[in-house]
Amino acid sequence: MTLPAAAWCLLLLLGVSQAPTDEATPPSDQSVPSKSAADEATETRTQEEGTKPRVILYPSRLRSINGHLIEEGEGTIKLLDRSGKTHEFDSSLIYALVRLHDVEEPLPAVVHLQDGRIREGLLEEDSFDHVRLKIHGVDHQFARQDVTLVRLLPSFDEEYERLLRELDESNILAHLSLCRWLISEERLPEAKAELERLLGREDNPTARKMLQKIDARLAVQNAKKQNRDPADDRDIKHDSMPDLVTDSDVNLVRVYEIQVDDPPKLRVPAATVQKLFDGYQGSPLLPQDAEGQIAFTKSDPADIVSVMFALRARELYGEIQVLTEPALLSTFRQRIHDNWLLNRCGSRACHGGPEETAGGFRLHWSYRPDDRVRTSNLLALNRLEFDDGKMLNWSHPKQSLLYQYALPRSEASTPHPEVDGWEPVFTPGGAGQRKAYLNWIEQMMGRHHKDWPVDYTPWTPSEPDTEAVSPPAQGSGSDPGQSR
């Protein structure tokens, strides 16, 4: 494999030498009656490879070696190639070192090709021989020698969190730039919140105009939802799929999933803090003097939220602004929902399709799912119950139908019904997906309330003989749990 000089310039500019943060999971041991010395060596090498970063090392522009990085010290690089041979190089003399990405679930990425093309999609595999990228739902495979660089892209929440972390709030132009980026990403509620925060510090005419335009767009969107004429649908077959939850609902679910020891980016308006003082006067958790209350209002939002949780001030939870994803919801998004739930169970050919072919339950499907889609589907999974059990069983997670239906039928105590085209998700090759699900639900179990106080009723078939039983929608007056 060779790379032209121009391609190497691109590699250096875009930082190919950054190491991946995730390491591949070593293959499980296999029991055999006896092992020869060669077998022992092969197994040891396989286990060692599974824990070492995969790289393509170029001793020169015209020569490359594929393998696993054993050692990278001062001035020395050791590599175990695919045949099991060890190579040692002076790091100052090598031409380049390209690190491959270990991908357990599809991730947003950009692939730069030798011919100058740049393709963006979901990275499914970054191997020694090829790169697989899903673009608009279609799998594309590129030979390794045709690829110059594979670069992972941050998610919206990761990028937003970075921008907030680096933002100098005294720099009005930088804050306006952040607002323009949010608008370009069609994140109008977030842009509105940032503009209101900016205007709270300074009456800026540009910010006022931007806020007016956003308010107008949001008003049009809300009017379309509320004032749609049913007569417009007289020639369209009615789909009984419930509406997605609102942005406010998404925010409220995020509030209940805040981990105070690892909080996301938060904001608590001063007016909300004042309501806290007014509603919980005399609480030893709140300062009673004016000076202390001013200091409390300006303190870290995570500390304020922690006090609100301790007081169980649920009537104010909806006013907490959760600007980035809590850790457990981020895991649900990356490792479960956008990884296999929507692509497999929730595909258009399965439970994400029309009601005629969806079976006993339906999920909201979108090519580019947003937080409203994910939250609606999480609520549906949590509230659906069938004769065979619950889709999400917090008391016995491995009895959850979501878990059982993802297993091979031979391993499941409640196997997925016989359906043409169905394939298990948790196969031996999908051990990482199974582990991610179990880790996620175990963490949720350790702190989880019974439900979220969001009004949403999952879709169920209209036939009277359906097995599905949908619980009543959870309104704002429900008690979502024990601790909050």
CSV table of C-alpha atoms in Angstrom, one decimal:
chain,number,residue,atom,x,y,z
A,1,MET,CA,0.0,0.0,0.0
A,2,THR,CA,1.4,3.4,-0.9
A,3,LEU,CA,0.2,7.0,-0.4
A,4,PRO,CA,1.0,10.0,-2.6
A,5,ALA,CA,2.8,13.0,-1.0
A,6,ALA,CA,-0.4,15.2,-1.1
A,7,ALA,CA,-2.3,12.6,0.8
A,8,TRP,CA,0.4,12.6,3.5
A,9,CYS,CA,0.1,16.3,3.9
A,10,LEU,CA,-3.6,15.8,4.5
A,11,LEU,CA,-2.9,13.1,7.1
A,12,LEU,CA,-0.5,15.3,9.0
A,13,LEU,CA,-2.9,18.3,8.9
A,14,LEU,CA,-5.8,16.3,10.2
A,15,GLY,CA,-3.9,14.5,12.9
A,16,VAL,CA,-3.7,10.8,11.9
A,17,SER,CA,-1.4,10.0,14.8
A,18,GLN,CA,-4.1,10.5,17.5
A,19,ALA,CA,-4.7,7.2,19.2
A,20,PRO,CA,-8.2,5.7,19.6
A,21,THR,CA,-9.6,5.7,23.1
A,22,ASP,CA,-11.4,2.4,22.8
A,23,GLU,CA,-9.6,-0.9,22.7
A,24,ALA,CA,-11.0,-4.0,21.1
A,25,THR,CA,-12.3,-6.7,23.3
A,26,PRO,CA,-10.1,-9.8,23.4
A,27,PRO,CA,-11.7,-12.9,21.9
A,28,SER,CA,-13.0,-15.4,24.5
A,29,ASP,CA,-11.0,-18.5,25.2
A,30,GLN,CA,-12.1,-21.8,23.5
A,31,SER,CA,-11.7,-25.1,25.4
A,32,VAL,CA,-9.8,-27.7,23.4
A,33,PRO,CA,-8.5,-31.1,24.4
A,34,SER,CA,-4.8,-30.2,24.0
A,35,LYS,CA,-2.6,-27.5,22.5
A,36,SER,CA,0.6,-27.7,20.5
A,37,ALA,CA,3.4,-25.2,20.9
A,38,ALA,CA,2.2,-23.5,17.7
A,39,ASP,CA,-1.4,-23.4,19.0
A,40,GLU,CA,-0.2,-21.8,22.3
A,41,ALA,CA,1.8,-19.2,20.3
A,42,THR,CA,-1.1,-18.4,18.1
A,43,GLU,CA,-3.6,-18.1,21.0
A,44,THR,CA,-1.1,-15.8,22.9
A,45,ARG,CA,-0.6,-13.7,19.8
A,46,THR,CA,-4.4,-13.4,19.2
A,47,GLN,CA,-5.1,-12.4,22.8
A,48,GLU,CA,-2.2,-9.8,22.6
A,49,GLU,CA,-3.5,-8.4,19.3
A,50,GLY,CA,-7.0,-8.0,20.7
A,51,THR,CA,-5.7,-5.6,23.4
A,52,LYS,CA,-3.3,-3.6,21.3
A,53,PRO,CA,-4.1,-0.7,18.9
A,54,ARG,CA,-4.3,-1.6,15.3
A,55,VAL,CA,-2.0,0.5,13.1
A,56,ILE,CA,-0.6,0.7,9.6
A,57,LEU,CA,3.0,1.7,9.8
A,58,TYR,CA,4.9,3.2,6.8
A,59,PRO,CA,8.7,2.7,7.0
A,60,SER,CA,8.7,4.6,3.7
A,61,ARG,CA,6.2,6.1,1.4
A,62,LEU,CA,6.2,2.9,-0.8
A,63,ARG,CA,6.1,0.3,2.0
A,64,SER,CA,3.5,-0.4,4.7
A,65,ILE,CA,3.1,-3.0,7.5
A,66,ASN,CA,-0.2,-3.8,9.1
A,67,GLY,CA,-0.3,-5.0,12.7
A,68,HIS,CA,-0.8,-4.2,16.3
A,69,LEU,CA,1.2,-1.7,18.3
A,70,ILE,CA,3.2,-3.4,21.0
A,71,GLU,CA,5.3,-0.6,22.3
A,72,GLU,CA,5.6,3.1,21.6
A,73,GLY,CA,8.3,4.6,23.7
A,74,GLU,CA,10.8,7.4,23.4
A,75,GLY,CA,12.3,6.9,20.0
A,76,THR,CA,11.1,3.3,19.5
A,77,ILE,CA,8.1,1.7,18.0
A,78,LYS,CA,7.5,-2.0,18.1
A,79,LEU,CA,4.9,-3.7,15.9
A,80,LEU,CA,3.4,-7.2,15.8
A,81,ASP,CA,2.5,-7.8,12.2
A,82,ARG,CA,-0.4,-10.0,11.1
A,83,SER,CA,1.8,-13.1,10.6
A,84,GLY,CA,3.1,-12.8,14.2
A,85,LYS,CA,6.5,-11.3,13.4
A,86,THR,CA,7.8,-8.5,15.6
A,87,HIS,CA,9.3,-5.3,14.0
A,88,GLU,CA,11.2,-2.5,15.8
A,89,PHE,CA,11.6,0.9,14.3
A,90,ASP,CA,13.3,4.2,15.2
A,91,SER,CA,10.2,6.5,15.4
A,92,SER,CA,12.2,9.4,14.0
A,93,LEU,CA,12.8,7.5,10.8
A,94,ILE,CA,9.4,6.1,9.9
A,95,TYR,CA,7.3,7.8,7.3
A,96,ALA,CA,4.0,7.7,9.1
A,97,LEU,CA,1.9,5.8,11.5
A,98,VAL,CA,-1.9,5.5,10.8
A,99,ARG,CA,-4.1,4.3,13.7
A,100,LEU,CA,-7.3,2.5,12.9
A,101,HIS,CA,-10.5,3.0,14.8
A,102,ASP,CA,-12.1,0.2,16.9
A,103,VAL,CA,-15.8,0.7,16.2
A,104,GLU,CA,-18.3,-1.3,18.4
A,105,GLU,CA,-21.2,0.7,17.0
A,106,PRO,CA,-21.6,2.9,13.9
A,107,LEU,CA,-20.2,6.3,14.5
A,108,PRO,CA,-20.3,9.6,12.5
A,109,ALA,CA,-17.1,9.8,10.4
A,110,VAL,CA,-15.5,11.3,7.3
A,111,VAL,CA,-13.5,9.2,4.9
A,112,HIS,CA,-10.9,10.9,2.7
A,113,LEU,CA,-10.1,9.0,-0.5
A,114,GLN,CA,-7.0,9.0,-2.6
A,115,ASP,CA,-8.8,10.6,-5.6
A,116,GLY,CA,-9.7,13.6,-3.5
A,117,ARG,CA,-13.3,12.7,-2.7
A,118,ILE,CA,-14.6,13.1,0.8
A,119,ARG,CA,-17.5,10.8,2.0
A,120,GLU,CA,-19.4,11.4,5.2
A,121,GLY,CA,-21.6,8.8,6.9
A,122,LEU,CA,-21.6,6.2,9.7
A,123,LEU,CA,-18.4,4.3,10.1
A,124,GLU,CA,-19.1,0.6,10.6
A,125,GLU,CA,-15.7,-0.9,10.1
A,126,ASP,CA,-12.1,0.4,9.9
A,127,SER,CA,-10.0,-2.7,9.0
A,128,PHE,CA,-6.6,-3.4,7.6
A,129,ASP,CA,-8.2,-4.4,4.3
A,130,HIS,CA,-11.2,-2.0,3.8
A,131,VAL,CA,-13.4,0.7,5.3
A,132,ARG,CA,-17.2,0.3,5.5
A,133,LEU,CA,-19.3,3.4,5.7
A,134,LYS,CA,-23.1,3.7,5.7
A,135,ILE,CA,-24.2,6.7,3.7
A,136,HIS,CA,-27.9,7.6,3.6
A,137,GLY,CA,-28.7,4.0,4.8
A,138,VAL,CA,-26.6,2.4,2.0
A,139,ASP,CA,-23.4,0.4,2.8
A,140,HIS,CA,-20.3,1.5,1.0
A,141,GLN,CA,-17.0,-0.4,1.1
A,142,PHE,CA,-13.6,1.2,0.2
A,143,ALA,CA,-10.4,-0.7,-0.3
A,144,ARG,CA,-7.8,0.3,2.2
A,145,GLN,CA,-5.3,1.4,-0.4
A,146,ASP,CA,-7.9,3.9,-1.7
A,147,VAL,CA,-8.3,5.5,1.7
A,148,THR,CA,-6.2,8.4,2.9
A,149,LEU,CA,-7.8,9.1,6.2
A,150,VAL,CA,-10.7,8.1,8.4
A,151,ARG,CA,-11.7,10.8,10.8
A,152,LEU,CA,-14.4,10.4,13.5
A,153,LEU,CA,-16.8,13.3,13.9
A,154,PRO,CA,-18.2,14.5,17.3
A,155,SER,CA,-21.9,14.2,18.0
A,156,PHE,CA,-24.0,17.3,18.3
A,157,ASP,CA,-24.0,17.0,22.1
A,158,GLU,CA,-20.2,16.5,22.2
A,159,GLU,CA,-19.6,19.5,20.0
A,160,TYR,CA,-22.1,21.7,21.9
A,161,GLU,CA,-20.5,20.8,25.2
A,162,ARG,CA,-17.0,21.6,23.8
A,163,LEU,CA,-18.2,25.0,22.5
A,164,LEU,CA,-19.9,25.8,25.8
A,165,ARG,CA,-16.8,24.8,27.7
A,166,GLU,CA,-14.5,27.0,25.6
A,167,LEU,CA,-17.0,29.9,25.4
A,168,ASP,CA,-15.8,33.2,26.8
A,169,GLU,CA,-19.2,34.7,27.8
A,170,SER,CA,-17.8,38.2,27.9
A,171,ASN,CA,-17.1,37.9,24.2
A,172,ILE,CA,-20.4,38.8,22.6
A,173,LEU,CA,-19.2,38.0,19.0
A,174,ALA,CA,-18.2,34.5,20.1
A,175,HIS,CA,-21.5,33.9,21.8
A,176,LEU,CA,-23.4,35.1,18.7
A,177,SER,CA,-21.3,32.7,16.7
A,178,LEU,CA,-22.4,29.9,18.9
A,179,CYS,CA,-26.0,30.9,18.4
A,180,ARG,CA,-25.6,31.0,14.6
A,181,TRP,CA,-24.1,27.4,14.7
A,182,LEU,CA,-27.1,26.2,16.8
A,183,ILE,CA,-29.5,27.7,14.2
A,184,SER,CA,-27.5,26.1,11.3
A,185,GLU,CA,-28.0,22.8,13.2
A,186,GLU,CA,-31.7,23.4,13.4
A,187,ARG,CA,-31.5,23.4,17.2
A,188,LEU,CA,-33.8,26.3,17.7
A,189,PRO,CA,-34.7,25.8,21.4
A,190,GLU,CA,-31.0,25.7,22.3
A,191,ALA,CA,-30.3,28.8,20.2
A,192,LYS,CA,-33.2,30.6,21.9
A,193,ALA,CA,-31.9,29.7,25.3
A,194,GLU,CA,-28.4,31.0,24.4
A,195,LEU,CA,-29.7,34.2,23.0
A,196,GLU,CA,-31.8,34.8,26.1
A,197,ARG,CA,-28.8,34.2,28.2
A,198,LEU,CA,-26.8,36.6,26.2
A,199,LEU,CA,-29.5,39.3,26.3
A,200,GLY,CA,-29.7,38.8,30.1
A,201,ARG,CA,-26.2,40.2,30.3
A,202,GLU,CA,-26.3,42.8,27.5
A,203,ASP,CA,-29.0,44.3,25.3
A,204,ASN,CA,-27.4,43.5,21.9
A,205,PRO,CA,-29.4,44.5,18.8
A,206,THR,CA,-28.1,41.6,16.7
A,207,ALA,CA,-29.1,39.1,19.4
A,208,ARG,CA,-32.6,40.7,19.7
A,209,LYS,CA,-33.1,40.3,15.9
A,210,MET,CA,-31.9,36.7,15.9
A,211,LEU,CA,-34.2,35.9,18.9
A,212,GLN,CA,-37.2,37.5,17.1
A,213,LYS,CA,-36.6,35.4,14.0
A,214,ILE,CA,-36.3,32.2,16.1
A,215,ASP,CA,-39.5,33.0,18.0
A,216,ALA,CA,-41.3,33.5,14.7
A,217,ARG,CA,-40.0,30.1,13.4
A,218,LEU,CA,-41.0,28.3,16.6
A,219,ALA,CA,-44.4,30.0,16.5
A,220,VAL,CA,-44.9,28.8,12.9
A,221,GLN,CA,-43.9,25.2,13.9
A,222,ASN,CA,-46.2,25.2,16.9
A,223,ALA,CA,-49.1,26.6,14.8
A,224,LYS,CA,-48.7,23.9,12.2
A,225,LYS,CA,-48.9,21.2,14.9
A,226,GLN,CA,-51.9,22.7,16.7
A,227,ASN,CA,-53.9,24.2,13.9
A,228,ARG,CA,-53.7,21.5,11.3
A,229,ASP,CA,-57.1,21.1,9.6
A,230,PRO,CA,-58.3,17.5,9.8
A,231,ALA,CA,-59.9,18.0,6.4
A,232,ASP,CA,-56.5,18.1,4.9
A,233,ASP,CA,-56.1,14.4,5.7
A,234,ARG,CA,-59.4,13.3,4.2
A,235,ASP,CA,-57.7,11.6,1.3
A,236,ILE,CA,-54.8,10.3,3.5
A,237,LYS,CA,-55.0,7.1,5.5
A,238,HIS,CA,-54.8,8.0,9.1
A,239,ASP,CA,-51.8,6.7,11.0
A,240,SER,CA,-52.5,6.1,14.7
A,241,MET,CA,-48.8,6.5,15.7
A,242,PRO,CA,-48.7,9.0,18.6
A,243,ASP,CA,-47.0,12.3,18.3
A,244,LEU,CA,-43.4,12.6,19.4
A,245,VAL,CA,-42.8,14.1,22.8
A,246,THR,CA,-42.0,17.8,22.9
A,247,ASP,CA,-38.6,19.4,23.5
A,248,SER,CA,-39.8,20.3,27.0
A,249,ASP,CA,-40.5,16.6,27.6
A,250,VAL,CA,-37.0,15.7,26.4
A,251,ASN,CA,-35.5,18.2,28.8
A,252,LEU,CA,-37.6,16.8,31.7
A,253,VAL,CA,-36.5,13.3,31.1
A,254,ARG,CA,-32.9,14.6,31.0
A,255,VAL,CA,-33.5,16.2,34.4
A,256,TYR,CA,-34.5,12.9,36.0
A,257,GLU,CA,-31.4,11.2,34.5
A,258,ILE,CA,-28.9,13.8,35.9
A,259,GLN,CA,-26.2,12.2,38.0
A,260,VAL,CA,-25.0,14.8,40.4
A,261,ASP,CA,-21.5,13.3,40.7
A,262,ASP,CA,-21.2,13.4,36.9
A,263,PRO,CA,-23.6,16.2,35.8
A,264,PRO,CA,-24.1,17.3,32.2
A,265,LYS,CA,-23.9,21.0,31.3
A,266,LEU,CA,-26.8,22.7,33.2
A,267,ARG,CA,-28.4,26.1,33.6
A,268,VAL,CA,-30.9,27.2,36.3
A,269,PRO,CA,-32.5,30.6,35.7
A,270,ALA,CA,-32.3,33.1,38.5
A,271,ALA,CA,-36.1,33.2,38.5
A,272,THR,CA,-36.3,29.5,39.2
A,273,VAL,CA,-33.8,29.8,42.1
A,274,GLN,CA,-36.1,32.6,43.5
A,275,LYS,CA,-39.0,30.3,43.3
A,276,LEU,CA,-37.0,27.7,45.3
A,277,PHE,CA,-36.3,30.3,48.0
A,278,ASP,CA,-40.0,31.3,48.1
A,279,GLY,CA,-41.4,27.8,48.1
A,280,TYR,CA,-38.9,26.3,50.6
A,281,GLN,CA,-38.4,29.0,53.1
A,282,GLY,CA,-36.8,27.9,56.3
A,283,SER,CA,-35.1,24.8,54.8
A,284,PRO,CA,-31.7,24.2,56.3
A,285,LEU,CA,-30.5,23.4,52.8
A,286,LEU,CA,-31.0,26.9,51.6
A,287,PRO,CA,-29.4,30.2,52.7
A,288,GLN,CA,-31.7,32.5,54.7
A,289,ASP,CA,-29.9,35.8,54.4
A,290,ALA,CA,-29.9,38.0,51.3
A,291,GLU,CA,-26.1,37.8,50.8
A,292,GLY,CA,-26.2,34.0,51.0
A,293,GLN,CA,-29.0,33.8,48.5
A,294,ILE,CA,-27.2,35.9,46.0
A,295,ALA,CA,-24.1,33.7,46.3
A,296,PHE,CA,-26.2,30.5,46.0
A,297,THR,CA,-27.9,31.9,42.8
A,298,LYS,CA,-24.5,32.4,41.3
A,299,SER,CA,-23.1,29.0,42.4
A,300,ASP,CA,-22.5,26.0,40.1
A,301,PRO,CA,-25.8,25.0,38.5
A,302,ALA,CA,-25.1,21.3,39.5
A,303,ASP,CA,-24.9,22.3,43.1
A,304,ILE,CA,-28.3,24.1,42.8
A,305,VAL,CA,-29.8,21.1,41.1
A,306,SER,CA,-28.5,18.8,43.8
A,307,VAL,CA,-30.3,20.9,46.5
A,308,MET,CA,-33.5,20.9,44.3
A,309,PHE,CA,-33.3,17.1,44.2
A,310,ALA,CA,-32.7,16.9,48.0
A,311,LEU,CA,-35.8,19.1,48.5
A,312,ARG,CA,-37.8,17.1,45.8
A,313,ALA,CA,-38.8,20.4,44.3
A,314,ARG,CA,-40.4,18.6,41.4
A,315,GLU,CA,-42.7,21.5,40.4
A,316,LEU,CA,-39.4,23.3,39.4
A,317,TYR,CA,-37.7,20.4,37.6
A,318,GLY,CA,-39.1,21.5,34.2
A,319,GLU,CA,-37.3,24.9,34.6
A,320,ILE,CA,-33.9,23.3,34.9
A,321,GLN,CA,-32.2,23.6,31.5
A,322,VAL,CA,-30.1,20.4,30.6
A,323,LEU,CA,-27.9,21.6,27.8
A,324,THR,CA,-26.0,18.3,27.1
A,325,GLU,CA,-26.9,14.6,27.5
A,326,PRO,CA,-26.7,12.9,30.9
A,327,ALA,CA,-24.3,10.0,30.7
A,328,LEU,CA,-27.0,7.2,30.8
A,329,LEU,CA,-29.0,8.8,28.0
A,330,SER,CA,-25.8,9.2,26.0
A,331,THR,CA,-25.1,5.5,26.4
A,332,PHE,CA,-28.7,4.7,25.3
A,333,ARG,CA,-28.3,6.9,22.2
A,334,GLN,CA,-24.9,5.6,21.1
A,335,ARG,CA,-24.8,2.0,22.2
A,336,ILE,CA,-28.5,0.9,22.0
A,337,HIS,CA,-31.0,3.2,20.2
A,338,ASP,CA,-28.9,4.5,17.2
A,339,ASN,CA,-26.7,1.4,17.1
A,340,TRP,CA,-29.1,-1.6,16.8
A,341,LEU,CA,-32.5,-0.7,18.1
A,342,LEU,CA,-33.5,1.7,15.3
A,343,ASN,CA,-31.5,-0.1,12.6
A,344,ARG,CA,-32.8,-3.6,13.4
A,345,CYS,CA,-35.9,-3.7,15.6
A,346,GLY,CA,-37.1,-0.2,14.6
A,347,SER,CA,-36.3,-0.4,10.9
A,348,ARG,CA,-39.0,0.5,8.3
A,349,ALA,CA,-39.2,-3.2,7.5
A,350,CYS,CA,-40.0,-4.1,11.1
A,351,HIS,CA,-41.4,-2.2,14.1
A,352,GLY,CA,-40.5,1.2,12.6
A,353,GLY,CA,-42.8,0.5,9.6
A,354,PRO,CA,-46.5,1.0,8.9
A,355,GLU,CA,-49.0,-0.4,11.4
A,356,GLU,CA,-50.0,-3.1,8.9
A,357,THR,CA,-46.6,-4.8,9.2
A,358,ALA,CA,-45.3,-3.6,12.6
A,359,GLY,CA,-46.7,-6.4,14.7
A,360,GLY,CA,-47.5,-5.9,18.4
A,361,PHE,CA,-45.7,-2.6,18.9
A,362,ARG,CA,-44.2,0.3,16.9
A,363,LEU,CA,-41.2,2.6,17.3
A,364,HIS,CA,-40.7,6.0,15.8
A,365,TRP,CA,-38.3,5.7,12.9
A,366,SER,CA,-36.2,8.5,11.4
A,367,TYR,CA,-33.2,8.4,9.1
A,368,ARG,CA,-31.6,11.1,11.3
A,369,PRO,CA,-33.2,10.5,14.8
A,370,ASP,CA,-33.2,13.4,17.2
A,371,ASP,CA,-33.7,13.6,20.9
A,372,ARG,CA,-37.5,13.6,20.5
A,373,VAL,CA,-37.5,10.4,18.6
A,374,ARG,CA,-35.1,8.7,21.1
A,375,THR,CA,-37.1,9.9,24.1
A,376,SER,CA,-40.4,8.8,22.6
A,377,ASN,CA,-39.0,5.3,21.9
A,378,LEU,CA,-37.5,5.1,25.4
A,379,LEU,CA,-40.9,5.9,26.9
A,380,ALA,CA,-42.6,3.3,24.6
A,381,LEU,CA,-40.1,0.6,25.6
A,382,ASN,CA,-40.6,1.5,29.3
A,383,ARG,CA,-44.4,1.5,29.2
A,384,LEU,CA,-45.2,-1.4,26.9
A,385,GLU,CA,-46.1,-4.7,28.6
A,386,PHE,CA,-47.2,-8.0,26.9
A,387,ASP,CA,-48.4,-11.3,28.2
A,388,ASP,CA,-44.8,-12.5,28.0
A,389,GLY,CA,-43.5,-9.6,30.0
A,390,LYS,CA,-42.3,-6.1,29.9
A,391,MET,CA,-40.2,-4.6,27.1
A,392,LEU,CA,-37.9,-3.2,29.8
A,393,ASN,CA,-37.9,-5.1,33.1
A,394,TRP,CA,-35.9,-3.1,35.6
A,395,SER,CA,-36.2,-5.8,38.3
A,396,HIS,CA,-35.0,-8.6,36.1
A,397,PRO,CA,-33.2,-7.0,33.2
A,398,LYS,CA,-32.4,-10.3,31.4
A,399,GLN,CA,-36.1,-11.0,31.3
A,400,SER,CA,-36.8,-7.8,29.4
A,401,LEU,CA,-38.4,-8.6,26.1
A,402,LEU,CA,-36.0,-6.2,24.5
A,403,TYR,CA,-33.1,-8.4,25.7
A,404,GLN,CA,-34.8,-11.7,25.0
A,405,TYR,CA,-35.9,-10.8,21.5
A,406,ALA,CA,-32.3,-9.8,20.7
A,407,LEU,CA,-30.9,-13.2,21.6
A,408,PRO,CA,-30.6,-16.2,19.3
A,409,ARG,CA,-33.8,-18.2,19.7
A,410,SER,CA,-31.8,-21.1,21.1
A,411,GLU,CA,-30.5,-19.0,24.0
A,412,ALA,CA,-33.8,-17.1,24.8
A,413,SER,CA,-36.3,-18.1,27.4
A,414,THR,CA,-38.8,-16.0,25.5
A,415,PRO,CA,-37.6,-16.2,21.9
A,416,HIS,CA,-38.6,-13.7,19.3
A,417,PRO,CA,-41.6,-14.8,17.3
A,418,GLU,CA,-41.0,-16.5,14.0
A,419,VAL,CA,-40.8,-13.7,11.4
A,420,ASP,CA,-39.2,-13.7,8.0
A,421,GLY,CA,-36.0,-11.7,7.9
A,422,TRP,CA,-35.5,-11.6,11.7
A,423,GLU,CA,-31.9,-12.1,12.9
A,424,PRO,CA,-30.6,-11.9,16.4
A,425,VAL,CA,-28.6,-8.9,17.5
A,426,PHE,CA,-26.7,-10.5,20.4
A,427,THR,CA,-24.7,-13.0,18.4
A,428,PRO,CA,-21.2,-14.1,19.4
A,429,GLY,CA,-19.8,-11.4,17.1
A,430,GLY,CA,-22.1,-8.8,18.9
A,431,ALA,CA,-20.7,-9.4,22.4
A,432,GLY,CA,-19.9,-5.7,22.7
A,433,GLN,CA,-23.5,-4.8,22.0
A,434,ARG,CA,-24.9,-7.3,24.6
A,435,LYS,CA,-22.3,-6.0,27.2
A,436,ALA,CA,-23.3,-2.4,26.5
A,437,TYR,CA,-27.0,-3.1,27.0
A,438,LEU,CA,-26.4,-5.0,30.3
A,439,ASN,CA,-24.1,-2.3,31.6
A,440,TRP,CA,-26.6,0.4,30.7
A,441,ILE,CA,-29.6,-1.3,32.3
A,442,GLU,CA,-27.6,-2.2,35.4
A,443,GLN,CA,-26.7,1.5,35.9
A,444,MET,CA,-30.3,2.5,35.3
A,445,MET,CA,-31.5,-0.1,37.8
A,446,GLY,CA,-29.1,1.3,40.5
A,447,ARG,CA,-30.9,4.6,40.5
A,448,HIS,CA,-34.0,4.3,38.4
A,449,HIS,CA,-37.4,5.5,39.2
A,450,LYS,CA,-40.5,3.8,37.8
A,451,ASP,CA,-41.2,6.2,35.0
A,452,TRP,CA,-40.8,9.7,33.8
A,453,PRO,CA,-43.7,12.3,34.3
A,454,VAL,CA,-44.2,12.8,30.6
A,455,ASP,CA,-47.5,12.4,28.8
A,456,TYR,CA,-47.0,9.7,26.2
A,457,THR,CA,-49.0,6.6,25.3
A,458,PRO,CA,-47.2,4.0,23.1
A,459,TRP,CA,-48.9,2.7,20.0
A,460,THR,CA,-50.7,-0.6,20.3
A,461,PRO,CA,-52.6,-2.5,17.6
A,462,SER,CA,-56.3,-1.5,17.3
A,463,GLU,CA,-57.4,-5.1,17.1
A,464,PRO,CA,-59.4,-6.1,20.2
A,465,ASP,CA,-57.6,-9.4,20.5
A,466,THR,CA,-54.1,-7.9,20.8
A,467,GLU,CA,-51.8,-9.3,23.5
A,468,ALA,CA,-50.3,-5.9,24.2
A,469,VAL,CA,-51.3,-4.0,27.3
A,470,SER,CA,-50.4,-0.3,27.4
A,471,PRO,CA,-50.4,1.4,30.8
A,472,PRO,CA,-52.1,4.8,31.1
A,473,ALA,CA,-50.0,7.8,30.1
A,474,GLN,CA,-47.9,9.3,32.8
A,475,GLY,CA,-49.1,12.8,33.5
A,476,SER,CA,-47.3,15.6,35.4
A,477,GLY,CA,-49.0,14.5,38.6
A,478,SER,CA,-47.5,11.0,38.7
A,479,ASP,CA,-44.8,10.1,41.1
A,480,PRO,CA,-41.8,9.1,39.0
A,481,GLY,CA,-39.8,7.4,41.7
A,482,GLN,CA,-38.3,7.2,45.1
A,483,SER,CA,-35.4,9.6,45.2
A,484,ARG,CA,-36.6,12.5,43.1
